[in-house]
Amino acid sequence: VDDVLLSHHISCVSLATVLRHAQSNLTGGGSVVSLSFDTKHVYPFYNWMGVQKAALEALAKALARRHGRDGIRVNVVSAGPLYTKAASKIPGFGSMTKLWNSASPLAWDTRKDKQAVANAVVFLLSPYANKITGQTLTVDSGASIMAGELHPFEQSDSG
């Protein structure tokens, strides 16, 4: 139980904590963005983290409502699987990335697509997203919209 509570604090509650401490520096408004992972599906070995990420996305909506009148936007980017220090602790992460690659209409590279995720975060932090709050923006090469793997005729010859 203690490890579940700790993971909840780290993966979810910490967003509210960060916002509480940052609020005094956001008197003219601002933006906070957190990172999540697909909460619409259940993955082997992901266990409680799927629950924690769903809670994070719900919390972002509640915080967006609470802080909206202060001009503070709160959003989440749900990224496809990326090789990170945290990912290295997930057993079977390699099989998850294979699933992603077989189901993504756009190619997904777990090592190179960190920049695409970073670009989405920068967009949500920027004035270009000034009326977007309480949202989860999915950056996963379209894997989350798919029902099954791509057929051979749908796959690019260039990979």
PDB file of C-alpha atoms in Angstrom:
ATOM      1  CA  VAL A   1       0.000   0.000   0.000  1.00  0.00           C
ATOM      2  CA  ASP A   2       2.799   2.420   0.815  1.00  0.00           C
ATOM      3  CA  ASP A   3       4.277   2.091  -2.677  1.00  0.00           C
ATOM      4  CA  VAL A   4       0.862   2.818  -4.251  1.00  0.00           C
ATOM      5  CA  LEU A   5       0.478   5.926  -2.095  1.00  0.00           C
ATOM      6  CA  LEU A   6       3.978   7.078  -2.971  1.00  0.00           C
ATOM      7  CA  SER A   7       3.384   6.563  -6.688  1.00  0.00           C
ATOM      8  CA  HIS A   8       0.086   8.479  -6.380  1.00  0.00           C
ATOM      9  CA  HIS A   9       1.867  11.382  -4.732  1.00  0.00           C
ATOM     10  CA  ILE A  10       4.671  11.427  -7.309  1.00  0.00           C
ATOM     11  CA  SER A  11       2.521  10.835 -10.393  1.00  0.00           C
ATOM     12  CA  CYS A  12      -0.567  12.849  -9.508  1.00  0.00           C
ATOM     13  CA  VAL A  13      -0.633  14.915  -6.333  1.00  0.00           C
ATOM     14  CA  SER A  14       2.698  16.550  -7.161  1.00  0.00           C
ATOM     15  CA  LEU A  15       0.973  18.509  -9.974  1.00  0.00           C
ATOM     16  CA  ALA A  16      -1.220  20.281  -7.428  1.00  0.00           C
ATOM     17  CA  THR A  17       1.816  20.853  -5.218  1.00  0.00           C
ATOM     18  CA  VAL A  18       3.826  22.373  -8.078  1.00  0.00           C
ATOM     19  CA  LEU A  19       0.928  24.622  -9.036  1.00  0.00           C
ATOM     20  CA  ARG A  20       0.415  25.747  -5.442  1.00  0.00           C
ATOM     21  CA  HIS A  21       4.069  26.802  -5.198  1.00  0.00           C
ATOM     22  CA  ALA A  22       4.135  28.360  -8.687  1.00  0.00           C
ATOM     23  CA  GLN A  23       0.893  30.288  -8.278  1.00  0.00           C
ATOM     24  CA  SER A  24       2.535  33.330  -6.695  1.00  0.00           C
ATOM     25  CA  ASN A  25       4.712  33.644  -9.819  1.00  0.00           C
ATOM     26  CA  LEU A  26       1.715  33.312 -12.160  1.00  0.00           C
ATOM     27  CA  THR A  27      -0.187  36.412 -11.032  1.00  0.00           C
ATOM     28  CA  GLY A  28      -0.654  37.515 -14.653  1.00  0.00           C
ATOM     29  CA  GLY A  29      -1.718  34.043 -15.724  1.00  0.00           C
ATOM     30  CA  GLY A  30       0.354  31.266 -17.153  1.00  0.00           C
ATOM     31  CA  SER A  31       0.407  27.632 -18.047  1.00  0.00           C
ATOM     32  CA  VAL A  32       1.321  24.360 -16.407  1.00  0.00           C
ATOM     33  CA  VAL A  33       1.713  21.122 -18.368  1.00  0.00           C
ATOM     34  CA  SER A  34       2.155  17.605 -17.056  1.00  0.00           C
ATOM     35  CA  LEU A  35       2.982  14.350 -18.842  1.00  0.00           C
ATOM     36  CA  SER A  36       0.803  11.275 -18.963  1.00  0.00           C
ATOM     37  CA  PHE A  37       0.483   7.999 -20.846  1.00  0.00           C
ATOM     38  CA  ASP A  38      -2.522   6.394 -22.544  1.00  0.00           C
ATOM     39  CA  THR A  39      -5.261   6.020 -19.912  1.00  0.00           C
ATOM     40  CA  LYS A  40      -7.845   4.534 -22.276  1.00  0.00           C
ATOM     41  CA  HIS A  41      -6.205   1.109 -22.404  1.00  0.00           C
ATOM     42  CA  VAL A  42      -4.740  -1.352 -19.933  1.00  0.00           C
ATOM     43  CA  TYR A  43      -1.167  -2.522 -20.550  1.00  0.00           C
ATOM     44  CA  PRO A  44       0.612  -5.529 -19.121  1.00  0.00           C
ATOM     45  CA  PHE A  45       3.113  -4.665 -16.388  1.00  0.00           C
ATOM     46  CA  TYR A  46       1.951  -1.018 -16.187  1.00  0.00           C
ATOM     47  CA  ASN A  47      -0.166  -1.911 -13.148  1.00  0.00           C
ATOM     48  CA  TRP A  48      -0.971   1.013 -10.825  1.00  0.00           C
ATOM     49  CA  MET A  49       0.665   3.586 -13.084  1.00  0.00           C
ATOM     50  CA  GLY A  50      -2.333   3.487 -15.432  1.00  0.00           C
ATOM     51  CA  VAL A  51      -4.541   4.356 -12.472  1.00  0.00           C
ATOM     52  CA  GLN A  52      -2.152   7.125 -11.394  1.00  0.00           C
ATOM     53  CA  LYS A  53      -2.070   8.665 -14.880  1.00  0.00           C
ATOM     54  CA  ALA A  54      -5.892   8.601 -15.079  1.00  0.00           C
ATOM     55  CA  ALA A  55      -5.968  10.391 -11.726  1.00  0.00           C
ATOM     56  CA  LEU A  56      -3.429  12.927 -13.016  1.00  0.00           C
ATOM     57  CA  GLU A  57      -5.608  13.726 -16.032  1.00  0.00           C
ATOM     58  CA  ALA A  58      -8.677  14.137 -13.801  1.00  0.00           C
ATOM     59  CA  LEU A  59      -6.720  16.360 -11.424  1.00  0.00           C
ATOM     60  CA  ALA A  60      -5.571  18.561 -14.328  1.00  0.00           C
ATOM     61  CA  LYS A  61      -9.225  19.166 -15.223  1.00  0.00           C
ATOM     62  CA  ALA A  62     -10.087  20.066 -11.627  1.00  0.00           C
ATOM     63  CA  LEU A  63      -7.079  22.389 -11.367  1.00  0.00           C
ATOM     64  CA  ALA A  64      -7.981  24.003 -14.697  1.00  0.00           C
ATOM     65  CA  ARG A  65     -11.424  24.772 -13.338  1.00  0.00           C
ATOM     66  CA  ARG A  66     -10.072  26.068 -10.031  1.00  0.00           C
ATOM     67  CA  HIS A  67      -7.357  28.301 -11.518  1.00  0.00           C
ATOM     68  CA  GLY A  68      -8.980  29.355 -14.798  1.00  0.00           C
ATOM     69  CA  ARG A  69     -10.294  32.671 -13.471  1.00  0.00           C
ATOM     70  CA  ASP A  70      -6.721  33.446 -12.411  1.00  0.00           C
ATOM     71  CA  GLY A  71      -5.669  33.037 -16.050  1.00  0.00           C
ATOM     72  CA  ILE A  72      -3.742  29.851 -15.282  1.00  0.00           C
ATOM     73  CA  ARG A  73      -4.115  27.048 -17.792  1.00  0.00           C
ATOM     74  CA  VAL A  74      -3.507  23.425 -16.791  1.00  0.00           C
ATOM     75  CA  ASN A  75      -3.077  20.744 -19.443  1.00  0.00           C
ATOM     76  CA  VAL A  76      -1.573  17.317 -19.949  1.00  0.00           C
ATOM     77  CA  VAL A  77       0.360  15.761 -22.817  1.00  0.00           C
ATOM     78  CA  SER A  78      -0.237  12.031 -23.176  1.00  0.00           C
ATOM     79  CA  ALA A  79       2.807  10.696 -24.979  1.00  0.00           C
ATOM     80  CA  GLY A  80       3.391   7.396 -26.660  1.00  0.00           C
ATOM     81  CA  PRO A  81       6.063   5.215 -25.055  1.00  0.00           C
ATOM     82  CA  LEU A  82       9.443   6.918 -24.805  1.00  0.00           C
ATOM     83  CA  TYR A  83      12.696   5.501 -23.543  1.00  0.00           C
ATOM     84  CA  THR A  84      13.230   7.296 -20.240  1.00  0.00           C
ATOM     85  CA  LYS A  85      14.620   6.445 -16.826  1.00  0.00           C
ATOM     86  CA  ALA A  86      11.076   5.699 -15.642  1.00  0.00           C
ATOM     87  CA  ALA A  87      10.383   3.472 -18.673  1.00  0.00           C
ATOM     88  CA  SER A  88      13.470   1.434 -17.870  1.00  0.00           C
ATOM     89  CA  LYS A  89      11.693   0.292 -14.685  1.00  0.00           C
ATOM     90  CA  ILE A  90       8.652  -1.106 -16.545  1.00  0.00           C
ATOM     91  CA  PRO A  91       9.029  -4.830 -17.251  1.00  0.00           C
ATOM     92  CA  GLY A  92       8.015  -5.626 -20.810  1.00  0.00           C
ATOM     93  CA  PHE A  93       8.490  -2.055 -22.028  1.00  0.00           C
ATOM     94  CA  GLY A  94      10.033  -3.361 -25.244  1.00  0.00           C
ATOM     95  CA  SER A  95       6.889  -5.308 -26.120  1.00  0.00           C
ATOM     96  CA  MET A  96       4.820  -2.174 -25.488  1.00  0.00           C
ATOM     97  CA  THR A  97       6.946  -0.254 -27.973  1.00  0.00           C
ATOM     98  CA  LYS A  98       6.516  -3.021 -30.567  1.00  0.00           C
ATOM     99  CA  LEU A  99       2.746  -2.745 -30.127  1.00  0.00           C
ATOM    100  CA  TRP A 100       3.003   1.008 -30.678  1.00  0.00           C
ATOM    101  CA  ASN A 101       5.086   0.647 -33.809  1.00  0.00           C
ATOM    102  CA  SER A 102       2.692  -1.901 -35.302  1.00  0.00           C
ATOM    103  CA  ALA A 103      -0.396   0.234 -34.600  1.00  0.00           C
ATOM    104  CA  SER A 104       0.779   3.783 -35.365  1.00  0.00           C
ATOM    105  CA  PRO A 105      -0.366   5.330 -38.668  1.00  0.00           C
ATOM    106  CA  LEU A 106       2.614   7.676 -38.343  1.00  0.00           C
ATOM    107  CA  ALA A 107       5.922   6.067 -37.489  1.00  0.00           C
ATOM    108  CA  TRP A 108       6.742   6.183 -33.754  1.00  0.00           C
ATOM    109  CA  ASP A 109      10.302   6.051 -32.517  1.00  0.00           C
ATOM    110  CA  THR A 110      10.603   5.582 -28.761  1.00  0.00           C
ATOM    111  CA  ARG A 111      14.033   7.178 -28.794  1.00  0.00           C
ATOM    112  CA  LYS A 112      13.627  10.028 -31.287  1.00  0.00           C
ATOM    113  CA  ASP A 113      10.067  11.222 -30.718  1.00  0.00           C
ATOM    114  CA  LYS A 114      10.834  12.968 -27.440  1.00  0.00           C
ATOM    115  CA  GLN A 115      11.147  16.148 -29.523  1.00  0.00           C
ATOM    116  CA  ALA A 116       7.576  15.797 -30.839  1.00  0.00           C
ATOM    117  CA  VAL A 117       6.336  15.503 -27.260  1.00  0.00           C
ATOM    118  CA  ALA A 118       8.450  18.491 -26.188  1.00  0.00           C
ATOM    119  CA  ASN A 119       7.015  20.524 -29.085  1.00  0.00           C
ATOM    120  CA  ALA A 120       3.479  19.803 -27.869  1.00  0.00           C
ATOM    121  CA  VAL A 121       4.422  20.900 -24.351  1.00  0.00           C
ATOM    122  CA  VAL A 122       5.957  24.126 -25.678  1.00  0.00           C
ATOM    123  CA  PHE A 123       2.781  24.764 -27.707  1.00  0.00           C
ATOM    124  CA  LEU A 124       0.576  24.335 -24.617  1.00  0.00           C
ATOM    125  CA  LEU A 125       2.838  26.651 -22.623  1.00  0.00           C
ATOM    126  CA  SER A 126       2.774  29.272 -25.380  1.00  0.00           C
ATOM    127  CA  PRO A 127       0.284  32.069 -26.091  1.00  0.00           C
ATOM    128  CA  TYR A 128      -0.878  30.078 -29.149  1.00  0.00           C
ATOM    129  CA  ALA A 129      -2.773  27.839 -26.716  1.00  0.00           C
ATOM    130  CA  ASN A 130      -4.177  30.714 -24.648  1.00  0.00           C
ATOM    131  CA  LYS A 131      -7.733  29.323 -24.603  1.00  0.00           C
ATOM    132  CA  ILE A 132      -6.849  25.667 -24.070  1.00  0.00           C
ATOM    133  CA  THR A 133      -7.146  24.364 -20.532  1.00  0.00           C
ATOM    134  CA  GLY A 134      -8.114  21.149 -18.789  1.00  0.00           C
ATOM    135  CA  GLN A 135      -7.231  19.112 -21.856  1.00  0.00           C
ATOM    136  CA  THR A 136      -5.142  16.050 -22.560  1.00  0.00           C
ATOM    137  CA  LEU A 137      -3.308  16.379 -25.864  1.00  0.00           C
ATOM    138  CA  THR A 138      -2.279  12.999 -27.215  1.00  0.00           C
ATOM    139  CA  VAL A 139       1.070  12.814 -29.026  1.00  0.00           C
ATOM    140  CA  ASP A 140       1.470   9.184 -30.029  1.00  0.00           C
ATOM    141  CA  SER A 141       1.628   9.027 -33.853  1.00  0.00           C
ATOM    142  CA  GLY A 142      -2.062   8.117 -33.902  1.00  0.00           C
ATOM    143  CA  ALA A 143      -1.741   4.773 -32.115  1.00  0.00           C
ATOM    144  CA  SER A 144      -4.554   5.675 -29.707  1.00  0.00           C
ATOM    145  CA  ILE A 145      -7.087   5.968 -32.529  1.00  0.00           C
ATOM    146  CA  MET A 146      -6.331   2.541 -33.970  1.00  0.00           C
ATOM    147  CA  ALA A 147      -8.250  -0.686 -33.558  1.00  0.00           C
ATOM    148  CA  GLY A 148      -5.608  -3.299 -34.295  1.00  0.00           C
ATOM    149  CA  GLU A 149      -2.358  -3.394 -36.188  1.00  0.00           C
ATOM    150  CA  LEU A 150      -1.772  -1.783 -39.545  1.00  0.00           C
ATOM    151  CA  HIS A 151      -2.305  -4.026 -42.549  1.00  0.00           C
ATOM    152  CA  PRO A 152       0.728  -4.529 -44.817  1.00  0.00           C
ATOM    153  CA  PHE A 153      -0.802  -2.276 -47.503  1.00  0.00           C
ATOM    154  CA  GLU A 154      -1.080   0.541 -44.929  1.00  0.00           C
ATOM    155  CA  GLN A 155       2.575   0.371 -43.934  1.00  0.00           C
ATOM    156  CA  SER A 156       5.135   2.590 -45.563  1.00  0.00           C
ATOM    157  CA  ASP A 157       8.063   1.027 -47.374  1.00  0.00           C
ATOM    158  CA  SER A 158      10.294   3.599 -45.686  1.00  0.00           C
ATOM    159  CA  GLY A 159       9.383   2.350 -42.185  1.00  0.00           C
TER     160      GLY A 159
END
